PDB file of C-alpha atoms and ligand atoms in Angstrom:
ATOM      1  CA  MET A   1     -12.631 -13.756  -0.888  1.00  0.00           C
ATOM      2  CA  GLU A   2     -14.162 -16.735   0.852  1.00  0.00           C
ATOM      3  CA  VAL A   3     -12.362 -19.997   1.592  1.00  0.00           C
ATOM      4  CA  ILE A   4     -14.466 -23.113   2.187  1.00  0.00           C
ATOM      5  CA  ILE A   5     -12.603 -26.224   3.342  1.00  0.00           C
ATOM      6  CA  GLN A   6     -14.298 -29.589   3.019  1.00  0.00           C
ATOM      7  CA  PRO A   7     -13.137 -33.029   4.177  1.00  0.00           C
ATOM      8  CA  ASN A   8     -12.679 -34.505   0.695  1.00  0.00           C
ATOM      9  CA  ALA A   9     -12.853 -33.872  -3.048  1.00  0.00           C
ATOM     10  CA  GLU A  10     -16.441 -35.096  -3.290  1.00  0.00           C
ATOM     11  CA  SER A  11     -17.760 -32.713  -0.627  1.00  0.00           C
ATOM     12  CA  ALA A  12     -15.728 -29.781  -2.016  1.00  0.00           C
ATOM     13  CA  ALA A  13     -17.324 -30.413  -5.420  1.00  0.00           C
ATOM     14  CA  ARG A  14     -20.754 -30.660  -3.766  1.00  0.00           C
ATOM     15  CA  MET A  15     -20.246 -27.252  -2.157  1.00  0.00           C
ATOM     16  CA  ALA A  16     -19.331 -25.666  -5.502  1.00  0.00           C
ATOM     17  CA  ALA A  17     -22.198 -27.499  -7.233  1.00  0.00           C
ATOM     18  CA  ARG A  18     -24.646 -25.932  -4.743  1.00  0.00           C
ATOM     19  CA  LEU A  19     -23.792 -22.475  -6.066  1.00  0.00           C
ATOM     20  CA  PHE A  20     -24.613 -23.571  -9.614  1.00  0.00           C
ATOM     21  CA  THR A  21     -27.799 -25.376  -8.572  1.00  0.00           C
ATOM     22  CA  HIS A  22     -28.998 -22.344  -6.644  1.00  0.00           C
ATOM     23  CA  LEU A  23     -28.286 -20.018  -9.580  1.00  0.00           C
ATOM     24  CA  ILE A  24     -29.934 -22.239 -12.201  1.00  0.00           C
ATOM     25  CA  ARG A  25     -33.043 -22.557 -10.002  1.00  0.00           C
ATOM     26  CA  THR A  26     -33.308 -18.850  -9.199  1.00  0.00           C
ATOM     27  CA  LYS A  27     -32.205 -17.480 -12.593  1.00  0.00           C
ATOM     28  CA  PRO A  28     -33.215 -19.961 -15.303  1.00  0.00           C
ATOM     29  CA  ASN A  29     -31.579 -17.858 -18.045  1.00  0.00           C
ATOM     30  CA  ALA A  30     -28.245 -17.474 -16.210  1.00  0.00           C
ATOM     31  CA  VAL A  31     -24.920 -17.210 -18.032  1.00  0.00           C
ATOM     32  CA  LEU A  32     -22.399 -19.758 -16.758  1.00  0.00           C
ATOM     33  CA  GLY A  33     -18.631 -19.813 -17.201  1.00  0.00           C
ATOM     34  CA  LEU A  34     -17.418 -23.413 -17.325  1.00  0.00           C
ATOM     35  CA  ALA A  35     -14.092 -25.165 -16.885  1.00  0.00           C
ATOM     36  CA  THR A  36     -12.426 -28.429 -17.828  1.00  0.00           C
ATOM     37  CA  GLY A  37      -9.804 -30.670 -16.211  1.00  0.00           C
ATOM     38  CA  GLY A  38     -10.110 -33.602 -13.833  1.00  0.00           C
ATOM     39  CA  THR A  39     -11.252 -31.515 -10.858  1.00  0.00           C
ATOM     40  CA  PRO A  40     -14.725 -30.395 -12.061  1.00  0.00           C
ATOM     41  CA  VAL A  41     -15.822 -33.879 -13.189  1.00  0.00           C
ATOM     42  CA  PRO A  42     -17.485 -34.758  -9.825  1.00  0.00           C
ATOM     43  CA  LEU A  43     -19.148 -31.321  -9.789  1.00  0.00           C
ATOM     44  CA  TYR A  44     -20.664 -31.912 -13.241  1.00  0.00           C
ATOM     45  CA  LYS A  45     -21.844 -35.376 -12.098  1.00  0.00           C
ATOM     46  CA  GLN A  46     -23.619 -33.801  -9.148  1.00  0.00           C
ATOM     47  CA  LEU A  47     -25.231 -31.131 -11.329  1.00  0.00           C
ATOM     48  CA  ILE A  48     -26.503 -33.794 -13.739  1.00  0.00           C
ATOM     49  CA  GLU A  49     -28.097 -35.694 -10.831  1.00  0.00           C
ATOM     50  CA  GLN A  50     -30.091 -32.581  -9.852  1.00  0.00           C
ATOM     51  CA  ASN A  51     -32.251 -32.787 -13.012  1.00  0.00           C
ATOM     52  CA  LEU A  52     -32.166 -29.026 -13.490  1.00  0.00           C
ATOM     53  CA  ASP A  53     -33.739 -27.150 -16.376  1.00  0.00           C
ATOM     54  CA  TRP A  54     -30.908 -25.971 -18.630  1.00  0.00           C
ATOM     55  CA  SER A  55     -33.145 -24.938 -21.546  1.00  0.00           C
ATOM     56  CA  GLN A  56     -32.507 -21.200 -21.150  1.00  0.00           C
ATOM     57  CA  ILE A  57     -28.949 -21.400 -19.788  1.00  0.00           C
ATOM     58  CA  THR A  58     -26.066 -19.908 -21.764  1.00  0.00           C
ATOM     59  CA  SER A  59     -22.514 -21.151 -21.240  1.00  0.00           C
ATOM     60  CA  PHE A  60     -19.026 -19.918 -22.070  1.00  0.00           C
ATOM     61  CA  ASN A  61     -16.025 -22.176 -21.591  1.00  0.00           C
ATOM     62  CA  LEU A  62     -12.688 -20.832 -20.473  1.00  0.00           C
ATOM     63  CA  ASP A  63     -10.353 -22.289 -23.041  1.00  0.00           C
ATOM     64  CA  GLU A  64      -9.432 -24.694 -25.845  1.00  0.00           C
ATOM     65  CA  TYR A  65      -6.280 -26.057 -27.480  1.00  0.00           C
ATOM     66  CA  ILE A  66      -5.349 -24.546 -30.839  1.00  0.00           C
ATOM     67  CA  GLY A  67      -5.204 -27.067 -33.671  1.00  0.00           C
ATOM     68  CA  VAL A  68      -7.506 -29.465 -31.819  1.00  0.00           C
ATOM     69  CA  GLY A  69     -10.912 -29.798 -33.501  1.00  0.00           C
ATOM     70  CA  ALA A  70     -14.200 -30.358 -31.667  1.00  0.00           C
ATOM     71  CA  GLU A  71     -14.200 -34.035 -32.720  1.00  0.00           C
ATOM     72  CA  HIS A  72     -10.754 -34.700 -31.174  1.00  0.00           C
ATOM     73  CA  PRO A  73     -11.263 -36.827 -28.031  1.00  0.00           C
ATOM     74  CA  GLN A  74      -9.000 -34.549 -25.965  1.00  0.00           C
ATOM     75  CA  SER A  75     -10.612 -31.319 -27.116  1.00  0.00           C
ATOM     76  CA  TYR A  76     -12.417 -29.336 -24.458  1.00  0.00           C
ATOM     77  CA  HIS A  77     -15.454 -29.472 -26.766  1.00  0.00           C
ATOM     78  CA  ALA A  78     -15.443 -33.267 -26.428  1.00  0.00           C
ATOM     79  CA  PHE A  79     -14.801 -33.045 -22.675  1.00  0.00           C
ATOM     80  CA  MET A  80     -17.790 -30.753 -22.109  1.00  0.00           C
ATOM     81  CA  HIS A  81     -20.080 -32.824 -24.303  1.00  0.00           C
ATOM     82  CA  GLU A  82     -19.082 -36.037 -22.545  1.00  0.00           C
ATOM     83  CA  ASN A  83     -19.087 -34.766 -18.957  1.00  0.00           C
ATOM     84  CA  LEU A  84     -22.029 -32.358 -19.002  1.00  0.00           C
ATOM     85  CA  PHE A  85     -23.807 -31.204 -22.127  1.00  0.00           C
ATOM     86  CA  ARG A  86     -25.037 -34.565 -23.439  1.00  0.00           C
ATOM     87  CA  HIS A  87     -26.669 -35.238 -20.055  1.00  0.00           C
ATOM     88  CA  VAL A  88     -28.687 -32.004 -19.712  1.00  0.00           C
ATOM     89  CA  ASN A  89     -31.261 -30.135 -21.820  1.00  0.00           C
ATOM     90  CA  ILE A  90     -29.011 -27.181 -22.714  1.00  0.00           C
ATOM     91  CA  ASN A  91     -29.757 -25.632 -26.107  1.00  0.00           C
ATOM     92  CA  SER A  92     -26.659 -26.258 -28.261  1.00  0.00           C
ATOM     93  CA  ALA A  93     -27.041 -22.744 -29.756  1.00  0.00           C
ATOM     94  CA  ASN A  94     -26.325 -21.344 -26.276  1.00  0.00           C
ATOM     95  CA  ILE A  95     -23.053 -23.274 -25.785  1.00  0.00           C
ATOM     96  CA  HIS A  96     -19.842 -21.324 -26.429  1.00  0.00           C
ATOM     97  CA  ILE A  97     -16.387 -22.891 -26.382  1.00  0.00           C
ATOM     98  CA  PRO A  98     -13.322 -21.271 -27.960  1.00  0.00           C
ATOM     99  CA  ASP A  99     -12.737 -22.658 -31.460  1.00  0.00           C
ATOM    100  CA  GLY A 100      -9.285 -24.224 -31.629  1.00  0.00           C
ATOM    101  CA  MET A 101      -9.599 -24.409 -35.425  1.00  0.00           C
ATOM    102  CA  ALA A 102     -10.611 -20.766 -36.013  1.00  0.00           C
ATOM    103  CA  ALA A 103      -9.122 -19.500 -39.287  1.00  0.00           C
ATOM    104  CA  ASP A 104      -8.413 -16.143 -37.675  1.00  0.00           C
ATOM    105  CA  PRO A 105      -7.854 -16.778 -33.935  1.00  0.00           C
ATOM    106  CA  ASP A 106      -7.408 -13.079 -33.075  1.00  0.00           C
ATOM    107  CA  LEU A 107     -10.722 -12.194 -34.668  1.00  0.00           C
ATOM    108  CA  PHE A 108     -12.310 -15.185 -32.966  1.00  0.00           C
ATOM    109  CA  CYS A 109     -11.036 -14.030 -29.548  1.00  0.00           C
ATOM    110  CA  GLN A 110     -12.464 -10.561 -30.078  1.00  0.00           C
ATOM    111  CA  SER A 111     -15.846 -11.961 -31.093  1.00  0.00           C
ATOM    112  CA  TYR A 112     -15.818 -14.303 -28.044  1.00  0.00           C
ATOM    113  CA  GLU A 113     -15.491 -11.266 -25.766  1.00  0.00           C
ATOM    114  CA  GLU A 114     -18.295  -9.522 -27.672  1.00  0.00           C
ATOM    115  CA  LYS A 115     -20.554 -12.567 -27.272  1.00  0.00           C
ATOM    116  CA  ILE A 116     -19.973 -12.629 -23.505  1.00  0.00           C
ATOM    117  CA  CYS A 117     -20.927  -8.948 -23.394  1.00  0.00           C
ATOM    118  CA  ALA A 118     -23.984  -9.459 -25.607  1.00  0.00           C
ATOM    119  CA  ALA A 119     -25.147 -12.272 -23.293  1.00  0.00           C
ATOM    120  CA  GLY A 120     -25.072  -9.796 -20.411  1.00  0.00           C
ATOM    121  CA  GLY A 121     -21.830 -10.999 -18.814  1.00  0.00           C
ATOM    122  CA  ILE A 122     -21.085 -14.174 -16.866  1.00  0.00           C
ATOM    123  CA  ASP A 123     -23.114 -14.677 -13.666  1.00  0.00           C
ATOM    124  CA  LEU A 124     -21.070 -17.520 -12.190  1.00  0.00           C
ATOM    125  CA  GLN A 125     -17.637 -18.662 -13.352  1.00  0.00           C
ATOM    126  CA  LEU A 126     -16.185 -22.059 -12.459  1.00  0.00           C
ATOM    127  CA  LEU A 127     -12.387 -22.272 -12.248  1.00  0.00           C
ATOM    128  CA  GLY A 128      -9.822 -24.932 -11.536  1.00  0.00           C
ATOM    129  CA  ILE A 129      -6.194 -24.108 -10.826  1.00  0.00           C
ATOM    130  CA  GLY A 130      -2.991 -25.379 -12.386  1.00  0.00           C
ATOM    131  CA  THR A 131      -0.073 -26.475 -10.212  1.00  0.00           C
ATOM    132  CA  ASP A 132       1.621 -23.221 -11.268  1.00  0.00           C
ATOM    133  CA  GLY A 133      -1.419 -21.144 -10.304  1.00  0.00           C
ATOM    134  CA  HIS A 134      -2.856 -20.789 -13.797  1.00  0.00           C
ATOM    135  CA  ILE A 135      -6.589 -20.173 -14.233  1.00  0.00           C
ATOM    136  CA  GLY A 136      -8.109 -20.996 -17.597  1.00  0.00           C
ATOM    137  CA  PHE A 137      -4.836 -21.208 -19.513  1.00  0.00           C
ATOM    138  CA  ASN A 138      -3.473 -17.924 -18.155  1.00  0.00           C
ATOM    139  CA  GLU A 139       0.035 -19.017 -17.369  1.00  0.00           C
ATOM    140  CA  PRO A 140       2.362 -17.213 -14.918  1.00  0.00           C
ATOM    141  CA  THR A 141       3.320 -13.717 -16.189  1.00  0.00           C
ATOM    142  CA  SER A 142      -0.064 -13.345 -17.940  1.00  0.00           C
ATOM    143  CA  SER A 143      -1.312  -9.769 -17.866  1.00  0.00           C
ATOM    144  CA  LEU A 144      -3.763  -9.324 -15.011  1.00  0.00           C
ATOM    145  CA  ALA A 145      -5.841  -7.172 -17.401  1.00  0.00           C
ATOM    146  CA  SER A 146      -5.801  -9.703 -20.264  1.00  0.00           C
ATOM    147  CA  ARG A 147      -8.840 -10.567 -22.372  1.00  0.00           C
ATOM    148  CA  THR A 148      -9.554 -13.665 -24.470  1.00  0.00           C
ATOM    149  CA  ARG A 149      -6.455 -14.352 -26.567  1.00  0.00           C
ATOM    150  CA  ILE A 150      -3.859 -16.885 -27.713  1.00  0.00           C
ATOM    151  CA  LYS A 151      -1.397 -18.129 -25.092  1.00  0.00           C
ATOM    152  CA  THR A 152       1.579 -20.474 -25.150  1.00  0.00           C
ATOM    153  CA  LEU A 153       1.612 -23.226 -22.517  1.00  0.00           C
ATOM    154  CA  THR A 154       4.529 -23.635 -20.144  1.00  0.00           C
ATOM    155  CA  ALA A 155       6.509 -26.881 -20.087  1.00  0.00           C
ATOM    156  CA  ARG A 156       5.011 -27.614 -16.654  1.00  0.00           C
ATOM    157  CA  THR A 157       1.404 -27.343 -17.840  1.00  0.00           C
ATOM    158  CA  ARG A 158       2.134 -29.471 -20.906  1.00  0.00           C
ATOM    159  CA  LYS A 159       3.652 -32.075 -18.582  1.00  0.00           C
ATOM    160  CA  ASP A 160       0.661 -31.886 -16.178  1.00  0.00           C
ATOM    161  CA  ASN A 161      -1.800 -32.328 -19.052  1.00  0.00           C
ATOM    162  CA  ALA A 162       0.184 -35.101 -20.807  1.00  0.00           C
ATOM    163  CA  ARG A 163      -1.926 -37.641 -18.885  1.00  0.00           C
ATOM    164  CA  PHE A 164      -4.891 -36.765 -21.106  1.00  0.00           C
ATOM    165  CA  PHE A 165      -2.943 -36.992 -24.384  1.00  0.00           C
ATOM    166  CA  GLY A 166      -0.905 -40.113 -23.681  1.00  0.00           C
ATOM    167  CA  SER A 167       2.431 -38.329 -24.081  1.00  0.00           C
ATOM    168  CA  GLU A 168       3.880 -34.888 -23.504  1.00  0.00           C
ATOM    169  CA  ASP A 169       4.793 -34.543 -27.185  1.00  0.00           C
ATOM    170  CA  ALA A 170       1.118 -34.789 -28.145  1.00  0.00           C
ATOM    171  CA  VAL A 171       0.075 -31.804 -25.974  1.00  0.00           C
ATOM    172  CA  PRO A 172      -0.419 -28.672 -28.099  1.00  0.00           C
ATOM    173  CA  PHE A 173       1.753 -25.631 -27.398  1.00  0.00           C
ATOM    174  CA  HIS A 174      -0.897 -23.004 -28.102  1.00  0.00           C
ATOM    175  CA  VAL A 175      -4.342 -22.344 -26.707  1.00  0.00           C
ATOM    176  CA  ILE A 176      -7.162 -19.809 -26.707  1.00  0.00           C
ATOM    177  CA  THR A 177      -8.149 -18.711 -23.210  1.00  0.00           C
ATOM    178  CA  MET A 178     -10.368 -16.132 -21.590  1.00  0.00           C
ATOM    179  CA  GLY A 179      -8.103 -13.533 -20.023  1.00  0.00           C
ATOM    180  CA  ILE A 180      -7.652 -12.733 -16.363  1.00  0.00           C
ATOM    181  CA  GLY A 181      -9.495  -9.454 -16.998  1.00  0.00           C
ATOM    182  CA  THR A 182     -12.367 -11.452 -18.535  1.00  0.00           C
ATOM    183  CA  ILE A 183     -12.504 -13.651 -15.417  1.00  0.00           C
ATOM    184  CA  LEU A 184     -12.377 -10.640 -13.089  1.00  0.00           C
ATOM    185  CA  ASP A 185     -15.434  -9.199 -14.855  1.00  0.00           C
ATOM    186  CA  THR A 186     -17.618 -12.198 -13.910  1.00  0.00           C
ATOM    187  CA  ARG A 187     -20.193 -11.505 -11.181  1.00  0.00           C
ATOM    188  CA  LYS A 188     -19.180 -14.426  -8.990  1.00  0.00           C
ATOM    189  CA  THR A 189     -16.460 -17.021  -9.364  1.00  0.00           C
ATOM    190  CA  VAL A 190     -15.870 -20.318  -7.633  1.00  0.00           C
ATOM    191  CA  LEU A 191     -12.462 -21.944  -7.796  1.00  0.00           C
ATOM    192  CA  LEU A 192     -12.520 -25.661  -7.050  1.00  0.00           C
ATOM    193  CA  ALA A 193      -9.190 -27.239  -6.064  1.00  0.00           C
ATOM    194  CA  THR A 194      -8.555 -30.693  -4.675  1.00  0.00           C
ATOM    195  CA  GLY A 195      -5.456 -32.727  -3.937  1.00  0.00           C
ATOM    196  CA  LYS A 196      -2.072 -32.118  -2.392  1.00  0.00           C
ATOM    197  CA  ASN A 197      -0.469 -31.065  -5.698  1.00  0.00           C
ATOM    198  CA  LYS A 198      -2.610 -27.895  -5.684  1.00  0.00           C
ATOM    199  CA  ALA A 199      -1.766 -26.853  -2.081  1.00  0.00           C
ATOM    200  CA  ARG A 200       1.147 -24.527  -2.886  1.00  0.00           C
ATOM    201  CA  ALA A 201      -0.624 -22.745  -5.749  1.00  0.00           C
ATOM    202  CA  VAL A 202      -3.760 -22.305  -3.600  1.00  0.00           C
ATOM    203  CA  ALA A 203      -1.814 -20.920  -0.617  1.00  0.00           C
ATOM    204  CA  GLU A 204       0.003 -18.421  -2.832  1.00  0.00           C
ATOM    205  CA  ALA A 205      -3.243 -17.390  -4.532  1.00  0.00           C
ATOM    206  CA  VAL A 206      -5.177 -16.831  -1.287  1.00  0.00           C
ATOM    207  CA  GLU A 207      -2.535 -15.598   1.136  1.00  0.00           C
ATOM    208  CA  GLY A 208       0.319 -14.428  -1.065  1.00  0.00           C
ATOM    209  CA  PRO A 209       0.763 -11.122  -2.849  1.00  0.00           C
ATOM    210  CA  ILE A 210      -1.204 -10.376  -6.027  1.00  0.00           C
ATOM    211  CA  THR A 211       1.226 -11.318  -8.741  1.00  0.00           C
ATOM    212  CA  SER A 212       1.110 -12.464 -12.340  1.00  0.00           C
ATOM    213  CA  MET A 213       3.520 -15.207 -11.211  1.00  0.00           C
ATOM    214  CA  ASN A 214       0.433 -16.844  -9.676  1.00  0.00           C
ATOM    215  CA  PRO A 215      -2.469 -15.830 -11.946  1.00  0.00           C
ATOM    216  CA  ALA A 216      -5.089 -17.117  -9.458  1.00  0.00           C
ATOM    217  CA  SER A 217      -3.862 -14.497  -6.959  1.00  0.00           C
ATOM    218  CA  ALA A 218      -5.622 -11.932  -9.200  1.00  0.00           C
ATOM    219  CA  LEU A 219      -8.868 -13.279  -7.711  1.00  0.00           C
ATOM    220  CA  GLN A 220      -8.042 -11.189  -4.623  1.00  0.00           C
ATOM    221  CA  LEU A 221      -9.316  -8.344  -6.822  1.00  0.00           C
ATOM    222  CA  HIS A 222     -12.537 -10.173  -7.715  1.00  0.00           C
ATOM    223  CA  ARG A 223     -15.708  -8.770  -6.150  1.00  0.00           C
ATOM    224  CA  SER A 224     -16.964 -12.237  -5.161  1.00  0.00           C
ATOM    225  CA  ALA A 225     -14.506 -15.130  -5.311  1.00  0.00           C
ATOM    226  CA  ILE A 226     -15.008 -18.391  -3.422  1.00  0.00           C
ATOM    227  CA  PHE A 227     -12.335 -21.055  -3.076  1.00  0.00           C
ATOM    228  CA  CYS A 228     -13.854 -24.531  -2.489  1.00  0.00           C
ATOM    229  CA  LEU A 229     -11.055 -26.802  -1.292  1.00  0.00           C
ATOM    230  CA  ASP A 230     -10.553 -30.248   0.123  1.00  0.00           C
ATOM    231  CA  GLU A 231      -8.254 -30.710   3.129  1.00  0.00           C
ATOM    232  CA  GLU A 232      -5.279 -31.566   0.924  1.00  0.00           C
ATOM    233  CA  ALA A 233      -5.557 -28.509  -1.310  1.00  0.00           C
ATOM    234  CA  ALA A 234      -5.980 -26.367   1.834  1.00  0.00           C
ATOM    235  CA  SER A 235      -3.009 -27.920   3.614  1.00  0.00           C
ATOM    236  CA  GLU A 236      -0.543 -25.073   3.013  1.00  0.00           C
ATOM    237  CA  LEU A 237      -2.889 -22.248   4.056  1.00  0.00           C
ATOM    238  CA  THR A 238      -2.002 -20.612   7.382  1.00  0.00           C
ATOM    239  CA  ARG A 239      -5.367 -19.104   8.398  1.00  0.00           C
ATOM    240  CA  THR A 240      -7.547 -22.187   8.182  1.00  0.00           C
ATOM    241  CA  ASP A 241      -9.009 -21.680  11.700  1.00  0.00           C
ATOM    242  CA  TYR A 242     -10.414 -18.342  10.575  1.00  0.00           C
ATOM    243  CA  TYR A 243     -11.812 -19.693   7.294  1.00  0.00           C
ATOM    244  CA  ARG A 244     -13.493 -22.594   9.127  1.00  0.00           C
ATOM    245  CA  TRP A 245     -14.966 -20.287  11.765  1.00  0.00           C
ATOM    246  CA  VAL A 246     -16.385 -17.963   9.112  1.00  0.00           C
ATOM    247  CA  PHE A 247     -18.010 -20.874   7.314  1.00  0.00           C
ATOM    248  CA  ASP A 248     -19.402 -22.506  10.467  1.00  0.00           C
ATOM    249  CA  ASN A 249     -20.862 -19.236  11.759  1.00  0.00           C
ATOM    250  CA  LYS A 250     -22.466 -17.824   8.634  1.00  0.00           C
ATOM    251  CA  PRO A 251     -25.558 -15.735   9.282  1.00  0.00           C
ATOM    252  CA  ALA A 252     -28.649 -17.408   7.801  1.00  0.00           C
ATOM    253  CA  TRP A 253     -28.906 -14.841   4.981  1.00  0.00           C
ATOM    254  CA  GLN A 254     -25.467 -15.842   3.700  1.00  0.00           C
ATOM    255  CA  VAL A 255     -26.144 -19.552   3.489  1.00  0.00           C
ATOM    256  CA  ILE A 256     -27.043 -21.115   0.146  1.00  0.00           C
TER     257      ILE A 256
HETATM  258  C1  GLP B   1      -6.088 -27.106 -17.519  1.00  0.00           C
HETATM  259  C2  GLP B   1      -7.281 -26.181 -17.697  1.00  0.00           C
HETATM  260  C3  GLP B   1      -7.566 -25.408 -16.418  1.00  0.00           C
HETATM  261  C4  GLP B   1      -7.608 -26.363 -15.244  1.00  0.00           C
HETATM  262  C5  GLP B   1      -6.265 -27.036 -15.096  1.00  0.00           C
HETATM  263  C6  GLP B   1      -6.203 -27.977 -13.916  1.00  0.00           C
HETATM  264  O1  GLP B   1      -4.877 -26.475 -17.678  1.00  0.00           O
HETATM  265  N1  GLP B   1      -7.073 -25.259 -18.752  1.00  0.00           N
HETATM  266  O2  GLP B   1      -8.816 -24.739 -16.556  1.00  0.00           O
HETATM  267  O3  GLP B   1      -7.929 -25.666 -14.068  1.00  0.00           O
HETATM  268  O4  GLP B   1      -6.056 -27.792 -16.282  1.00  0.00           O
HETATM  269  O5  GLP B   1      -6.761 -29.217 -14.271  1.00  0.00           O
HETATM  270  P1  GLP B   1      -7.010 -30.413 -13.298  1.00  0.00           P
HETATM  271  O6  GLP B   1      -8.311 -30.135 -12.661  1.00  0.00           O
HETATM  272  O7  GLP B   1      -7.076 -31.606 -14.196  1.00  0.00           O
HETATM  273  O8  GLP B   1      -5.884 -30.466 -12.335  1.00  0.00           O
END
């Protein structure tokens, strides 16, 4: 696990964006795992500015609300189109986002996993983190071995996400999300977290015990997980001197 602390949200996003830029340049047919939420918006802006070639890129998004169609303004389909896809030359046939309107969600989830496998697995997964430590929509007590499936949101997450829907009542209860096991299978993952309201969840995930009560703590089992944080999100970590030293003294071969 690597912890990178940057002065502000913009520079934390820039750090995470560098990993994507490097991958897209060195592996033009890479498979990306993408995330939604307010946090990755500056990262997507920075990627768009790089004028990269997305023509052979394949993408898989983490999650989607059930009962929310692609045309709904708060769907994650609409979010991705607005914040990234319409600005780059990605082939729409290579975009995968869970279908919140699937007639048979269980079957859909199984086929989503099969598609990730058929694409060769995810090279680089972007994650945010919920205030309760959720990744994707894997809420506390999610199985650490879970695969793509239906989940029910907690009251806290519905409250946190009410800002996008106008009111808490409008936030769906059910979602499709990649599982924690699905995320652990990715080759590299970068979790971007900014703001004071993420500090507790981040500290528990990085320095606490591995527990389904903080799903992001499962990343301690990931072969290559990087936390890109701003000062506020890092403010409850206890070993920041060490993390900063590691970052400032990277051997040349480790620097992207
Ligand atoms: C949602 C998404 C998560 C995201 C989280 C935090 O619940 N499913 O993938 O990490 O929100 O979002 P934000 O970045 O807006 O705080």
